[in-house]
Coordinates of C-alpha atoms in Angstrom, one line a residue:
M1 CA -16.3 -6.6 53.9
D2 CA -19.4 -7.3 52.0
R3 CA -19.8 -10.0 49.3
K4 CA -19.7 -7.6 46.3
K5 CA -16.4 -6.1 47.4
R6 CA -14.8 -9.5 47.8
I7 CA -15.9 -10.6 44.3
F8 CA -14.6 -7.3 42.8
I9 CA -11.1 -7.8 44.5
V10 CA -10.9 -11.4 43.3
V11 CA -11.8 -10.5 39.7
F12 CA -9.3 -7.6 39.8
I13 CA -6.5 -9.8 41.0
V14 CA -7.3 -12.5 38.4
V15 CA -7.4 -10.0 35.5
F16 CA -4.2 -8.4 36.7
L17 CA -2.3 -11.6 37.0
L18 CA -3.5 -13.5 33.9
T19 CA -3.5 -10.6 31.4
G20 CA -0.5 -10.7 29.1
C21 CA 0.6 -10.5 25.5
W22 CA 1.7 -14.2 25.4
D23 CA 1.5 -14.3 21.6
A24 CA 3.0 -10.9 20.9
I25 CA 5.8 -10.4 18.4
E26 CA 8.4 -7.8 19.2
I27 CA 8.7 -4.9 16.8
D28 CA 12.3 -5.6 15.9
E29 CA 11.3 -9.1 14.9
R30 CA 8.9 -7.8 12.3
A31 CA 9.6 -7.0 8.6
F32 CA 7.3 -4.1 7.6
I33 CA 6.7 -4.7 3.9
T34 CA 6.6 -1.4 2.0
A35 CA 6.5 -2.6 -1.6
I36 CA 5.5 -5.7 -3.5
G37 CA 6.5 -6.4 -7.0
W38 CA 5.0 -9.0 -9.4
D39 CA 6.6 -10.2 -12.7
K40 CA 5.7 -13.0 -15.0
Y41 CA 7.9 -16.1 -14.6
K42 CA 9.1 -17.8 -17.8
G43 CA 11.3 -20.7 -16.8
D44 CA 12.1 -23.3 -19.4
K45 CA 9.9 -26.4 -19.6
E46 CA 12.4 -28.7 -18.0
E47 CA 12.7 -26.5 -14.9
Q48 CA 8.9 -26.0 -14.8
D49 CA 8.3 -29.7 -14.8
K50 CA 10.5 -30.3 -11.7
G51 CA 9.0 -30.7 -8.3
Y52 CA 5.6 -31.7 -6.9
K53 CA 3.4 -28.6 -7.5
S54 CA 0.2 -29.2 -9.4
V55 CA 0.3 -25.5 -10.4
K56 CA 3.6 -24.5 -12.1
N57 CA 5.6 -21.5 -11.1
R58 CA 4.1 -18.5 -12.9
Y59 CA 5.2 -15.4 -10.9
V60 CA 8.3 -13.7 -9.6
M61 CA 7.4 -12.0 -6.4
T62 CA 9.7 -9.3 -4.9
V63 CA 9.2 -7.7 -1.6
T64 CA 11.1 -4.9 0.1
Y65 CA 11.2 -3.6 3.7
P66 CA 13.3 -0.9 5.3
N67 CA 16.6 -1.4 7.1
V68 CA 15.6 0.8 10.0
S69 CA 19.1 1.1 11.5
V70 CA 20.5 2.6 8.3
I71 CA 17.6 5.0 7.8
A72 CA 18.0 6.1 11.4
G73 CA 21.7 6.6 10.8
K74 CA 22.8 4.0 13.3
G75 CA 23.9 1.2 11.0
E76 CA 25.5 0.4 7.6
G77 CA 24.3 -1.3 4.5
D78 CA 21.5 -0.6 2.0
P79 CA 18.3 1.2 3.2
S80 CA 16.1 -1.6 2.0
Y81 CA 16.1 -5.4 2.4
I82 CA 14.9 -7.2 -0.8
I83 CA 13.6 -10.7 -1.1
S84 CA 12.7 -12.2 -4.5
T85 CA 11.3 -15.6 -5.3
I86 CA 9.5 -17.6 -8.0
C87 CA 6.1 -19.0 -7.0
S88 CA 3.0 -20.5 -8.4
T89 CA 0.4 -18.3 -6.6
P90 CA 0.6 -15.2 -4.5
S91 CA 0.0 -17.4 -1.4
D92 CA 2.9 -19.6 -2.4
G93 CA 5.0 -16.6 -2.8
K94 CA 4.3 -15.6 0.8
Q95 CA 5.4 -19.0 2.0
Q96 CA 8.5 -19.0 -0.2
A97 CA 9.5 -15.6 1.2
N98 CA 8.9 -16.6 4.7
I99 CA 11.3 -19.6 4.6
R100 CA 14.0 -17.2 3.3
N101 CA 13.9 -14.7 6.1
N102 CA 14.3 -14.7 9.9
K103 CA 11.7 -11.8 10.3
N104 CA 8.0 -12.0 10.6
F105 CA 6.4 -10.3 7.6
Y106 CA 3.8 -7.6 8.3
I107 CA 2.0 -6.5 5.2
N108 CA -0.6 -4.1 6.7
H109 CA 1.5 -1.0 6.0
A110 CA 2.5 -1.9 2.4
K111 CA 2.6 1.3 0.3
V112 CA 3.0 0.1 -3.3
V113 CA 2.1 -2.8 -5.5
L114 CA 4.1 -2.8 -8.8
V115 CA 3.4 -5.0 -11.8
G116 CA 5.8 -5.6 -14.6
K117 CA 4.8 -5.3 -18.3
E118 CA 4.7 -9.0 -19.2
L119 CA 2.5 -9.9 -16.2
A120 CA 0.3 -6.8 -16.7
E121 CA -0.5 -7.8 -20.3
D122 CA -1.5 -11.4 -19.2
E123 CA -5.2 -11.0 -18.3
K124 CA -5.4 -14.3 -16.4
L125 CA -2.4 -13.5 -14.1
M126 CA -3.6 -9.9 -13.6
R127 CA -7.1 -11.1 -12.6
E128 CA -5.5 -13.3 -9.9
I129 CA -3.4 -10.5 -8.5
I130 CA -6.2 -8.0 -8.4
D131 CA -8.5 -10.6 -6.8
V132 CA -6.0 -11.5 -4.1
F133 CA -5.5 -7.8 -3.1
Q134 CA -9.2 -7.1 -3.3
R135 CA -10.1 -10.0 -0.9
S136 CA -7.3 -9.4 1.6
V137 CA -8.3 -8.0 5.0
Y138 CA -4.7 -7.0 5.6
I139 CA -4.0 -4.8 2.6
N140 CA -4.9 -1.1 2.8
R141 CA -7.3 -0.3 -0.1
K142 CA -5.5 3.1 -0.5
I143 CA -2.3 1.2 -1.5
Y144 CA -0.8 2.5 -4.8
F145 CA -1.2 0.0 -7.7
C146 CA 1.4 0.9 -10.3
Y147 CA 2.8 -0.4 -13.6
T148 CA 6.3 -0.4 -15.0
P149 CA 7.2 -1.1 -18.7
G150 CA 10.1 -3.3 -17.6
K151 CA 10.4 -5.6 -14.7
A152 CA 9.0 -4.8 -11.2
K153 CA 12.0 -6.5 -9.6
D154 CA 14.4 -4.2 -11.4
I155 CA 12.6 -1.1 -10.2
L156 CA 12.4 -2.3 -6.6
M157 CA 16.2 -3.0 -6.6
M158 CA 17.1 0.5 -7.7
D159 CA 19.1 2.8 -5.5
T160 CA 17.1 6.0 -4.7
K161 CA 20.3 7.8 -3.9
K162 CA 18.5 9.3 -0.9
N163 CA 19.4 6.6 1.7
M164 CA 15.7 5.7 1.7
D165 CA 13.6 2.6 1.4
I166 CA 12.2 2.2 -2.2
G167 CA 8.6 1.7 -1.1
L168 CA 8.6 4.7 1.1
F169 CA 10.3 6.7 -1.7
I170 CA 7.6 5.8 -4.2
E171 CA 4.9 6.7 -1.7
E172 CA 6.4 10.2 -1.2
L173 CA 6.6 10.7 -4.9
M174 CA 2.9 9.9 -5.2
E175 CA 1.8 12.0 -2.2
K176 CA 4.0 15.1 -2.6
E177 CA 2.2 18.4 -2.3
M178 CA 3.2 19.6 -5.8
I179 CA 1.3 17.0 -7.7
S180 CA 2.2 16.7 -11.4
S181 CA -0.6 16.5 -13.9
R182 CA 1.5 14.3 -16.1
R183 CA 0.8 11.1 -14.2
A184 CA -2.2 9.3 -12.8
R185 CA -2.7 9.4 -9.1
A186 CA -5.0 6.5 -8.5
D187 CA -4.9 4.0 -5.6
F188 CA -6.1 0.4 -5.7
N189 CA -9.6 1.3 -4.5
K190 CA -10.1 3.8 -7.2
M191 CA -8.8 1.4 -9.8
V192 CA -11.3 -1.4 -8.7
I193 CA -14.2 1.1 -8.7
D194 CA -13.3 2.3 -12.3
L195 CA -13.0 -1.3 -13.6
K196 CA -16.4 -2.2 -12.1
E197 CA -18.1 0.8 -13.5
S198 CA -16.6 1.1 -17.0
N199 CA -14.3 -1.9 -17.4
A200 CA -11.5 0.6 -17.7
A201 CA -9.0 2.3 -15.5
M202 CA -5.7 4.2 -15.5
I203 CA -2.8 3.5 -13.1
P204 CA 0.5 5.3 -12.5
Q205 CA 3.5 4.3 -14.5
I206 CA 6.9 4.0 -12.8
I207 CA 10.0 4.1 -15.1
A208 CA 13.8 4.3 -14.7
S209 CA 15.4 7.2 -16.6
K210 CA 18.6 6.8 -18.6
G211 CA 20.5 8.4 -15.7
G212 CA 19.3 5.6 -13.3
E213 CA 16.7 7.8 -11.6
L214 CA 13.2 6.6 -10.7
K215 CA 10.3 8.7 -11.8
V216 CA 6.5 8.5 -11.9
L217 CA 5.4 9.6 -15.4
G218 CA 2.5 8.8 -17.6
T219 CA -0.2 6.2 -17.3
A220 CA -0.9 2.6 -18.0
V221 CA -4.4 2.0 -19.4
L222 CA -6.4 -1.0 -18.2
K223 CA -9.2 -2.6 -20.2
G224 CA -10.8 -5.4 -18.3
N225 CA -8.1 -6.8 -16.2
K226 CA -5.0 -6.2 -18.3
V227 CA -2.9 -3.3 -19.6
V228 CA -3.7 -2.6 -23.2
G229 CA -1.4 0.4 -23.7
T230 CA 0.2 3.5 -22.1
L231 CA -0.2 7.2 -22.3
N232 CA 2.8 9.6 -22.1
G233 CA 2.9 12.5 -19.7
I234 CA 1.2 15.0 -22.1
E235 CA -1.5 12.5 -23.0
T236 CA -2.1 11.8 -19.3
R237 CA -2.5 15.5 -18.6
D238 CA -5.1 15.7 -21.4
V239 CA -7.1 12.8 -20.0
L240 CA -7.1 14.3 -16.5
I241 CA -8.4 17.6 -17.9
L242 CA -11.2 15.9 -19.7
K243 CA -12.1 13.8 -16.6
G244 CA -12.0 17.0 -14.4
R245 CA -9.2 15.6 -12.3
A246 CA -6.4 18.1 -13.2
K247 CA -5.8 20.9 -10.7
V248 CA -3.0 22.9 -12.3
V249 CA -1.5 22.3 -15.7
D250 CA 0.9 24.2 -18.0
Y251 CA 0.4 24.6 -21.7
D252 CA 2.9 25.9 -24.3
V253 CA 1.0 28.2 -26.6
K254 CA 2.2 29.8 -29.8
V255 CA 0.8 33.2 -30.8
G256 CA 2.4 34.4 -34.0
D257 CA 6.1 33.9 -33.6
L258 CA 6.0 34.0 -29.8
V259 CA 5.9 30.9 -27.6
M260 CA 4.4 31.5 -24.2
I261 CA 3.5 29.3 -21.2
I262 CA 0.0 29.5 -19.8
E263 CA -0.7 28.0 -16.4
Q264 CA -4.3 26.8 -16.1
M265 CA -6.0 26.8 -12.7
S266 CA -9.6 26.2 -11.4
I267 CA -10.2 23.7 -14.2
N268 CA -13.8 22.6 -14.4
S269 CA -14.8 19.9 -16.9
K270 CA -18.4 18.6 -17.4
M271 CA -19.3 15.8 -19.8
K272 CA -22.7 15.1 -21.2
V273 CA -23.6 12.1 -23.5
H274 CA -26.7 11.6 -25.6
E275 CA -27.9 9.9 -28.8
N276 CA -28.8 12.1 -31.8
K277 CA -31.6 11.6 -34.2
E278 CA -29.4 9.4 -36.5
G279 CA -28.7 7.0 -33.6
K280 CA -25.1 8.2 -33.1
I281 CA -23.6 8.7 -29.7
I282 CA -22.5 12.2 -29.0
I283 CA -20.0 13.0 -26.2
N284 CA -19.7 16.7 -25.2
F285 CA -17.1 18.2 -23.0
D286 CA -17.5 21.7 -21.6
I287 CA -14.3 22.9 -19.9
R288 CA -13.6 26.2 -18.2
A289 CA -10.3 27.4 -16.8
E290 CA -8.5 30.4 -15.5
G291 CA -5.1 31.2 -17.0
I292 CA -1.9 32.8 -15.8
V293 CA 0.9 34.0 -18.1
L294 CA 4.1 32.4 -16.8
Q295 CA 6.3 33.2 -19.8
H296 CA 6.0 35.7 -22.7
D297 CA 8.8 37.7 -24.3
F298 CA 10.6 40.5 -22.4
K299 CA 10.9 42.6 -25.5
Y300 CA 7.2 42.7 -26.0
A301 CA 6.1 42.6 -22.4
G302 CA 3.9 45.7 -22.8
R303 CA 1.6 43.8 -25.2
L304 CA 0.0 42.0 -22.2
M305 CA -1.5 45.3 -21.0
D306 CA -3.7 45.3 -24.2
A307 CA -7.1 43.6 -23.6
H308 CA -7.5 42.8 -27.3
Y309 CA -4.1 41.0 -27.2
I310 CA -5.1 39.0 -24.2
E311 CA -8.3 38.0 -25.9
K312 CA -6.2 36.9 -28.9
I313 CA -4.1 34.7 -26.6
N314 CA -7.3 33.2 -25.1
K315 CA -8.7 32.2 -28.5
E316 CA -5.4 30.9 -29.8
A317 CA -4.8 28.9 -26.6
E318 CA -8.4 27.5 -26.8
K319 CA -7.8 26.4 -30.4
Q320 CA -4.5 24.6 -29.7
I321 CA -5.7 23.0 -26.4
V322 CA -8.9 21.6 -28.0
G323 CA -6.8 20.1 -30.8
E324 CA -4.5 18.3 -28.3
L325 CA -7.5 17.1 -26.2
K326 CA -9.2 15.7 -29.3
R327 CA -6.1 13.8 -30.4
T328 CA -5.7 12.2 -27.0
F329 CA -9.4 11.3 -26.8
K330 CA -9.2 9.7 -30.2
K331 CA -6.2 7.6 -29.2
V332 CA -8.0 6.3 -26.1
Q333 CA -11.3 5.8 -28.1
K334 CA -10.0 4.4 -31.4
E335 CA -6.7 2.8 -30.6
Y336 CA -7.3 1.3 -27.2
K337 CA -11.1 1.3 -27.4
V338 CA -11.3 2.1 -23.7
D339 CA -14.1 4.1 -22.0
L340 CA -11.8 5.9 -19.6
F341 CA -14.2 8.8 -19.4
K342 CA -17.2 6.7 -18.2
A343 CA -19.5 7.8 -21.1
G344 CA -21.3 4.5 -20.7
E345 CA -21.8 5.0 -17.0
Y346 CA -23.2 8.5 -17.7
L347 CA -25.8 6.9 -20.1
R348 CA -26.7 4.3 -17.6
K349 CA -27.4 6.9 -14.9
H350 CA -28.8 9.7 -16.9
E351 CA -30.1 8.2 -20.1
P352 CA -31.3 4.7 -19.1
K353 CA -33.4 4.1 -22.2
T354 CA -30.5 4.9 -24.5
W355 CA -28.2 2.7 -22.4
D356 CA -30.6 -0.2 -22.8
K357 CA -30.3 0.2 -26.6
V358 CA -26.6 0.4 -26.8
K359 CA -25.2 -1.6 -23.8
D360 CA -24.8 -4.9 -25.7
N361 CA -22.8 -3.2 -28.4
W362 CA -21.2 -0.4 -26.4
E363 CA -17.6 -1.0 -27.3
E364 CA -18.4 -0.5 -31.0
D365 CA -20.8 2.4 -30.4
Y366 CA -18.3 4.1 -28.2
A367 CA -15.5 3.7 -30.7
N368 CA -17.7 5.4 -33.3
A369 CA -19.0 8.1 -31.1
Q370 CA -18.6 11.8 -32.0
V371 CA -16.7 14.0 -29.5
N372 CA -17.2 17.8 -29.2
I373 CA -14.9 19.8 -26.9
N374 CA -15.7 23.4 -25.8
F375 CA -12.8 25.0 -24.0
D376 CA -13.3 28.4 -22.4
M377 CA -10.1 30.0 -21.0
N378 CA -9.8 33.4 -19.4
I379 CA -6.4 34.8 -18.6
R380 CA -6.8 36.4 -15.2
R381 CA -3.2 37.3 -14.3
I382 CA -0.2 38.3 -16.4
G383 CA 2.5 38.4 -13.7
I384 CA 4.6 41.4 -12.7
E385 CA 5.4 44.0 -15.3
G386 CA 8.7 45.8 -14.9

């Protein structure tokens, strides 16, 4: 046997004998975190002054992970394990949770981050949370970053009534094929990009209905690093249309004494921004959509065969939709003073000279900008006529 073969055999034996997962953690010893909730902690002064911490407790952190045996139908109990603790920092929260559980926490597959109202409106605390998740090498940037008008802990402790972990349930609500246009669908990465480009972002709002059901409806509006307000489902739909991010939307349109439902598809929205001769910022939206009549009136069904009547519906729908879009734009512009539509970013990219003039006073110039909306809808289908 030559020397090379002997060396190869020795190396092979050494590698075979010494290779091993000596530091591995068995899968049943891991807790795969699916949802993380953050609330603002408001303990009384006496309680806050106790202990040795240089930074007082400021957060309530809640984490959930699935009870795999129940989900698989081989055990009893709740489908989720829930741990909640007060903490001074997110890192402290991790340590506090670890000493309360016999499992090894694994955060790489987390699906949802949920922030409660009081924390979301505290800019300092929100900055810290956003910064921690942005810097983490373990958190997926596609994680959903959501808002609730109550407490995140209360939402994460809800029963989905589907024998399903709450984090996985929220993920499925966000990713279902039939996506509603009445909620924002933005992940953490999209939120961070929007904040950096226009100092504004919109994130999904999760609420509990009166019947105890969980639903994703509407939007929380971020300005800087805090929530400054919310938009309901209809207003969220309008913003998505203006931003060109709505795929299919339904509108109730009144023509004469008839109320009909028009489904809009193939929506294409283009925005252009410029400064007029008087120095005023003008924001123009040009929107085109195809329409389908989903509801009319059975008694007058034959009217839909008349091209002039269809054109009348088109014009009336355009008028009503433009009115709604303008009202929502004004709310975002005047009340929240938030550039959700990235008009400033448009000027920076396409009109740099104008941007250099207005960037130092952009918030005021944007709040006083004139908006023009042109909506062109063509009804292509009227459904089946009996």
